[in-house]
mmCIF file of C-alpha atoms and ligand atoms in Angstrom:
data_model
loop_
_atom_site.group_PDB
_atom_site.id
_atom_site.type_symbol
_atom_site.label_atom_id
_atom_site.label_comp_id
_atom_site.label_asym_id
_atom_site.label_seq_id
_atom_site.Cartn_x
_atom_site.Cartn_y
_atom_site.Cartn_z
ATOM 1 C CA MET A 1 148.944 98.557 128.970
ATOM 2 C CA LEU A 2 145.495 97.088 128.698
ATOM 3 C CA LEU A 3 142.609 98.894 127.017
ATOM 4 C CA LEU A 4 139.320 96.972 126.917
ATOM 5 C CA VAL A 5 136.458 98.515 124.965
ATOM 6 C CA ASP A 6 132.770 97.727 124.556
ATOM 7 C CA LEU A 7 131.392 97.331 120.990
ATOM 8 C CA ASP A 8 127.728 98.396 120.700
ATOM 9 C CA ASN A 9 127.176 102.142 121.104
ATOM 10 C CA THR A 10 130.805 102.553 122.114
ATOM 11 C CA LEU A 11 132.904 101.624 119.056
ATOM 12 C CA VAL A 12 130.005 101.129 116.629
ATOM 13 C CA ASP A 13 126.842 103.200 116.339
ATOM 14 C CA ARG A 14 124.283 100.493 116.958
ATOM 15 C CA ALA A 15 121.565 102.958 117.994
ATOM 16 C CA SER A 16 121.440 104.816 114.641
ATOM 17 C CA ALA A 17 121.472 101.543 112.685
ATOM 18 C CA PHE A 18 118.649 100.081 114.763
ATOM 19 C CA ILE A 19 116.524 103.239 114.418
ATOM 20 C CA LEU A 20 116.944 103.191 110.601
ATOM 21 C CA TRP A 21 116.007 99.532 110.455
ATOM 22 C CA ALA A 22 113.104 99.788 112.930
ATOM 23 C CA ASN A 23 111.479 102.604 110.931
ATOM 24 C CA ASP A 24 111.701 100.583 107.677
ATOM 25 C CA PHE A 25 110.561 97.368 109.308
ATOM 26 C CA VAL A 26 107.532 98.861 111.096
ATOM 27 C CA ARG A 27 106.503 100.593 107.863
ATOM 28 C CA SER A 28 106.726 97.227 106.048
ATOM 29 C CA LEU A 29 104.304 95.812 108.635
ATOM 30 C CA GLY A 30 101.903 98.706 108.007
ATOM 31 C CA GLY A 31 102.787 100.409 111.319
ATOM 32 C CA THR A 32 103.034 104.114 112.110
ATOM 33 C CA ASP A 33 105.961 106.268 113.251
ATOM 34 C CA SER A 34 104.760 106.031 116.844
ATOM 35 C CA GLU A 35 104.848 102.243 116.578
ATOM 36 C CA ALA A 36 108.433 102.488 115.327
ATOM 37 C CA ALA A 37 109.166 104.623 118.405
ATOM 38 C CA TRP A 38 107.610 101.865 120.536
ATOM 39 C CA LEU A 39 109.920 99.258 118.947
ATOM 40 C CA ILE A 40 113.005 101.450 119.466
ATOM 41 C CA ALA A 41 112.118 101.935 123.159
ATOM 42 C CA ALA A 42 111.252 98.240 123.648
ATOM 43 C CA ASP A 43 114.670 97.246 122.228
ATOM 44 C CA ARG A 44 116.371 99.053 125.153
ATOM 45 C CA ASP A 45 119.555 99.641 123.124
ATOM 46 C CA GLY A 46 119.696 95.902 122.427
ATOM 47 C CA TYR A 47 119.486 94.833 126.069
ATOM 48 C CA GLU A 48 115.963 93.381 125.782
ATOM 49 C CA PRO A 49 116.375 89.630 125.071
ATOM 50 C CA ARG A 50 115.758 89.076 121.341
ATOM 51 C CA GLU A 51 113.137 86.375 121.789
ATOM 52 C CA SER A 52 111.124 88.447 124.236
ATOM 53 C CA LEU A 53 111.229 91.434 121.843
ATOM 54 C CA ALA A 54 110.245 89.161 118.916
ATOM 55 C CA ARG A 55 107.185 87.951 120.868
ATOM 56 C CA ALA A 56 106.191 91.522 121.712
ATOM 57 C CA ILE A 57 106.461 92.495 118.002
ATOM 58 C CA LYS A 58 104.362 89.513 116.979
ATOM 59 C CA GLU A 59 101.695 90.393 119.522
ATOM 60 C CA ARG A 60 101.622 94.062 118.592
ATOM 61 C CA PHE A 61 101.628 93.742 114.789
ATOM 62 C CA GLY A 62 100.014 90.313 114.340
ATOM 63 C CA THR A 63 102.588 89.509 111.648
ATOM 64 C CA ASP A 64 102.771 86.066 109.970
ATOM 65 C CA LEU A 65 106.523 85.989 110.617
ATOM 66 C CA SER A 66 107.452 83.352 113.216
ATOM 67 C CA VAL A 67 109.169 84.321 116.470
ATOM 68 C CA ASN A 68 112.344 82.621 115.189
ATOM 69 C CA ALA A 69 112.196 84.567 111.937
ATOM 70 C CA LEU A 70 111.686 87.792 113.882
ATOM 71 C CA VAL A 71 114.672 86.985 116.128
ATOM 72 C CA GLU A 72 116.832 86.506 113.010
ATOM 73 C CA ARG A 73 115.677 89.829 111.611
ATOM 74 C CA LEU A 74 116.309 91.578 114.944
ATOM 75 C CA LEU A 75 119.804 90.112 115.091
ATOM 76 C CA TYR A 76 120.995 90.709 111.555
ATOM 77 C CA ASP A 77 118.919 93.179 109.529
ATOM 78 C CA HIS A 78 120.419 96.333 111.034
ATOM 79 C CA VAL A 79 124.019 95.106 111.082
ATOM 80 C CA GLY A 80 124.705 96.141 107.469
ATOM 81 C CA MET A 81 123.602 99.693 108.423
ATOM 82 C CA MET A 82 126.149 99.938 111.207
ATOM 83 C CA THR A 83 128.828 102.578 111.094
ATOM 84 C CA MET A 84 131.862 103.588 113.078
ATOM 85 C CA ASP A 85 132.825 107.211 113.606
ATOM 86 C CA PRO A 86 136.167 107.858 111.841
ATOM 87 C CA ALA A 87 137.165 109.807 114.983
ATOM 88 C CA THR A 88 136.846 106.566 116.984
ATOM 89 C CA MET A 89 139.030 104.708 114.487
ATOM 90 C CA GLY A 90 141.616 107.499 114.767
ATOM 91 C CA ALA A 91 141.589 107.344 118.572
ATOM 92 C CA LEU A 92 142.134 103.555 118.497
ATOM 93 C CA ARG A 93 145.140 104.069 116.208
ATOM 94 C CA ARG A 94 146.599 106.682 118.553
ATOM 95 C CA ALA A 95 146.098 104.325 121.514
ATOM 96 C CA ARG A 96 147.902 101.511 119.744
ATOM 97 C CA ASN A 97 150.715 103.812 118.678
ATOM 98 C CA SER A 98 151.047 104.812 122.341
ATOM 99 C CA GLY A 99 151.582 101.179 123.335
ATOM 100 C CA TRP A 100 148.097 100.132 124.438
ATOM 101 C CA ARG A 101 146.923 96.601 123.710
ATOM 102 C CA ILE A 102 143.267 96.790 122.697
ATOM 103 C CA GLY A 103 140.598 94.167 123.345
ATOM 104 C CA VAL A 104 136.913 94.375 122.441
ATOM 105 C CA VAL A 105 134.696 92.907 125.194
ATOM 106 C CA THR A 106 131.103 92.564 124.057
ATOM 107 C CA ASN A 107 127.894 90.853 125.138
ATOM 108 C CA GLY A 108 126.072 89.157 122.277
ATOM 109 C CA THR A 109 126.105 86.266 119.867
ATOM 110 C CA THR A 110 129.336 85.300 118.134
ATOM 111 C CA ALA A 111 127.813 85.436 114.647
ATOM 112 C CA GLN A 112 126.209 88.843 115.104
ATOM 113 C CA GLN A 113 129.115 90.579 116.861
ATOM 114 C CA THR A 114 131.659 89.144 114.393
ATOM 115 C CA LEU A 115 129.552 90.427 111.499
ATOM 116 C CA LYS A 116 129.420 93.918 113.038
ATOM 117 C CA ILE A 117 133.201 93.991 113.400
ATOM 118 C CA GLN A 118 133.599 92.929 109.750
ATOM 119 C CA THR A 119 130.992 95.443 108.552
ATOM 120 C CA VAL A 120 132.833 98.436 110.007
ATOM 121 C CA GLY A 121 136.356 97.090 109.330
ATOM 122 C CA LEU A 122 137.314 97.100 113.004
ATOM 123 C CA GLY A 123 139.192 93.772 113.068
ATOM 124 C CA PRO A 124 142.661 95.032 112.043
ATOM 125 C CA GLN A 125 142.452 97.904 114.578
ATOM 126 C CA VAL A 126 142.233 95.692 117.687
ATOM 127 C CA ASP A 127 144.325 92.891 119.217
ATOM 128 C CA ALA A 128 141.574 90.607 120.552
ATOM 129 C CA VAL A 129 137.803 90.202 120.496
ATOM 130 C CA VAL A 130 135.987 88.540 123.407
ATOM 131 C CA ILE A 131 132.311 87.749 122.843
ATOM 132 C CA SER A 132 130.053 86.624 125.693
ATOM 133 C CA GLU A 133 128.343 83.790 123.821
ATOM 134 C CA ALA A 134 131.666 82.117 122.975
ATOM 135 C CA GLU A 135 132.960 82.453 126.567
ATOM 136 C CA ARG A 136 129.602 81.549 128.162
ATOM 137 C CA ILE A 137 130.029 84.515 130.459
ATOM 138 C CA LYS A 138 128.680 88.043 130.171
ATOM 139 C CA LYS A 139 129.560 91.502 131.377
ATOM 140 C CA PRO A 140 129.312 92.649 134.171
ATOM 141 C CA ASP A 141 130.819 89.343 135.405
ATOM 142 C CA PRO A 142 134.482 90.255 136.094
ATOM 143 C CA ALA A 143 135.587 86.890 134.689
ATOM 144 C CA ILE A 144 135.053 88.103 131.112
ATOM 145 C CA PHE A 145 137.567 90.944 131.654
ATOM 146 C CA HIS A 146 140.083 88.445 133.049
ATOM 147 C CA ILE A 147 139.622 86.314 129.912
ATOM 148 C CA ALA A 148 140.328 89.357 127.720
ATOM 149 C CA ALA A 149 143.467 90.296 129.686
ATOM 150 C CA ASN A 150 144.762 86.722 129.448
ATOM 151 C CA ARG A 151 144.162 86.643 125.725
ATOM 152 C CA LEU A 152 146.172 89.834 125.303
ATOM 153 C CA GLY A 153 148.914 88.613 127.621
ATOM 154 C CA VAL A 154 148.646 91.798 129.701
ATOM 155 C CA GLY A 155 147.843 92.115 133.413
ATOM 156 C CA LEU A 156 144.688 93.879 134.624
ATOM 157 C CA ALA A 157 146.698 96.259 136.839
ATOM 158 C CA GLY A 158 146.643 99.755 135.369
ATOM 159 C CA GLY A 159 144.210 98.614 132.688
ATOM 160 C CA TRP A 160 141.029 100.352 131.569
ATOM 161 C CA MET A 161 137.508 99.370 130.523
ATOM 162 C CA ILE A 162 135.627 101.803 128.296
ATOM 163 C CA GLY A 163 131.923 101.514 127.517
ATOM 164 C CA ASP A 164 128.486 103.134 127.478
ATOM 165 C CA HIS A 165 126.658 100.857 129.925
ATOM 166 C CA PRO A 166 126.857 101.882 133.602
ATOM 167 C CA THR A 167 126.429 98.335 134.922
ATOM 168 C CA ALA A 168 127.831 96.008 132.228
ATOM 169 C CA ASP A 169 130.866 98.131 131.357
ATOM 170 C CA ILE A 170 131.620 100.458 134.268
ATOM 171 C CA ALA A 171 130.523 98.506 137.372
ATOM 172 C CA GLY A 172 131.795 95.305 135.716
ATOM 173 C CA GLY A 173 135.151 96.812 134.797
ATOM 174 C CA ARG A 174 135.613 98.265 138.270
ATOM 175 C CA ALA A 175 134.786 94.881 139.863
ATOM 176 C CA ALA A 176 137.601 93.363 137.774
ATOM 177 C CA GLY A 177 140.040 95.959 139.161
ATOM 178 C CA LEU A 178 140.155 98.114 136.019
ATOM 179 C CA LYS A 179 139.928 101.872 135.752
ATOM 180 C CA THR A 180 136.795 102.891 133.881
ATOM 181 C CA GLY A 181 135.894 105.365 131.150
ATOM 182 C CA TRP A 182 132.229 106.066 130.455
ATOM 183 C CA VAL A 183 130.946 107.008 126.985
ATOM 184 C CA SER A 184 127.943 109.067 128.074
ATOM 185 C CA ARG A 185 126.308 109.690 124.658
ATOM 186 C CA GLY A 186 125.029 112.891 126.243
ATOM 187 C CA LYS A 187 123.312 111.156 129.160
ATOM 188 C CA GLU A 188 123.638 111.863 132.884
ATOM 189 C CA TRP A 189 125.512 109.365 135.033
ATOM 190 C CA PRO A 190 123.027 107.490 137.318
ATOM 191 C CA SER A 191 123.396 109.180 140.715
ATOM 192 C CA ASP A 192 122.953 105.946 142.690
ATOM 193 C CA MET A 193 126.082 104.336 141.182
ATOM 194 C CA ALA A 194 129.801 104.816 141.868
ATOM 195 C CA SER A 195 131.207 107.203 139.239
ATOM 196 C CA PRO A 196 133.571 106.147 136.424
ATOM 197 C CA ASP A 197 137.182 107.381 136.585
ATOM 198 C CA LEU A 198 136.521 109.582 133.573
ATOM 199 C CA SER A 199 133.822 110.220 131.015
ATOM 200 C CA ALA A 200 133.142 112.004 127.727
ATOM 201 C CA ASP A 201 130.277 112.149 125.228
ATOM 202 C CA THR A 202 132.025 110.025 122.593
ATOM 203 C CA ALA A 203 134.275 106.975 122.452
ATOM 204 C CA ALA A 204 137.028 109.035 120.779
ATOM 205 C CA GLY A 205 136.846 111.539 123.646
ATOM 206 C CA VAL A 206 137.183 108.818 126.286
ATOM 207 C CA ILE A 207 139.969 106.934 124.456
ATOM 208 C CA ASP A 208 142.006 110.130 123.987
ATOM 209 C CA ALA A 209 141.542 110.979 127.693
ATOM 210 C CA VAL A 210 142.795 107.494 128.656
ATOM 211 C CA ILE A 211 145.858 107.928 126.398
ATOM 212 C CA LEU A 212 146.619 111.268 128.125
ATOM 213 C CA TYR A 213 146.112 109.686 131.554
ATOM 214 C CA GLY A 214 148.460 106.837 130.609
ATOM 215 C CA ALA A 215 151.103 109.292 129.363
ATOM 216 C CA ARG A 216 151.023 111.107 132.732
ATOM 217 C CA GLU A 217 151.356 107.857 134.682
ATOM 218 C CA VAL A 218 154.516 106.728 132.872
HETATM 219 MG MG1 LIG B 301 127.346 99.202 124.719
#
């Protein structure tokens, strides 16, 4: 049984780490709290391309830091502040004990995503990690889910994709023929998109619901 899971804001709490970092960083540039709020919005949960965000920071704060230096700071500074909810770790263990093979499928750079996984100690809890930069293919392209299934030696049929992004994770997973579980983080599902098979506020909630679903199917 195949269980593919997104990394940022699904397994790890990227949002809280980025907010902590952004507040410190903007203060170090002499900026105000409202400018930190601007940076957090402009980041779009990490979906804004790093170079474009670095240019916007440079323009707004007139810092001496180069765009390349800003990109590096955007990529790495908040990673050490990343955490994983112990409830999520527990749910992954229960899934594995129930026979699921677990693959992380994440968009991002190999260096940054690998560092996140090390920081929170996720590596031993999963069976494969597929990172878009290394595969030269990104979610929502269904090919990345096929790569993950191949790596785990499990077919896509009956498999699940869990994530927080309606397009990258849910539409992408569905296009690959997977069932989908949405981690809503308290948000409303966008009404113009086909709904996920199930959803919950947290990753642990979605993973436990998938385990229950799998137990009923057997
Ligand atoms: Mg995500």
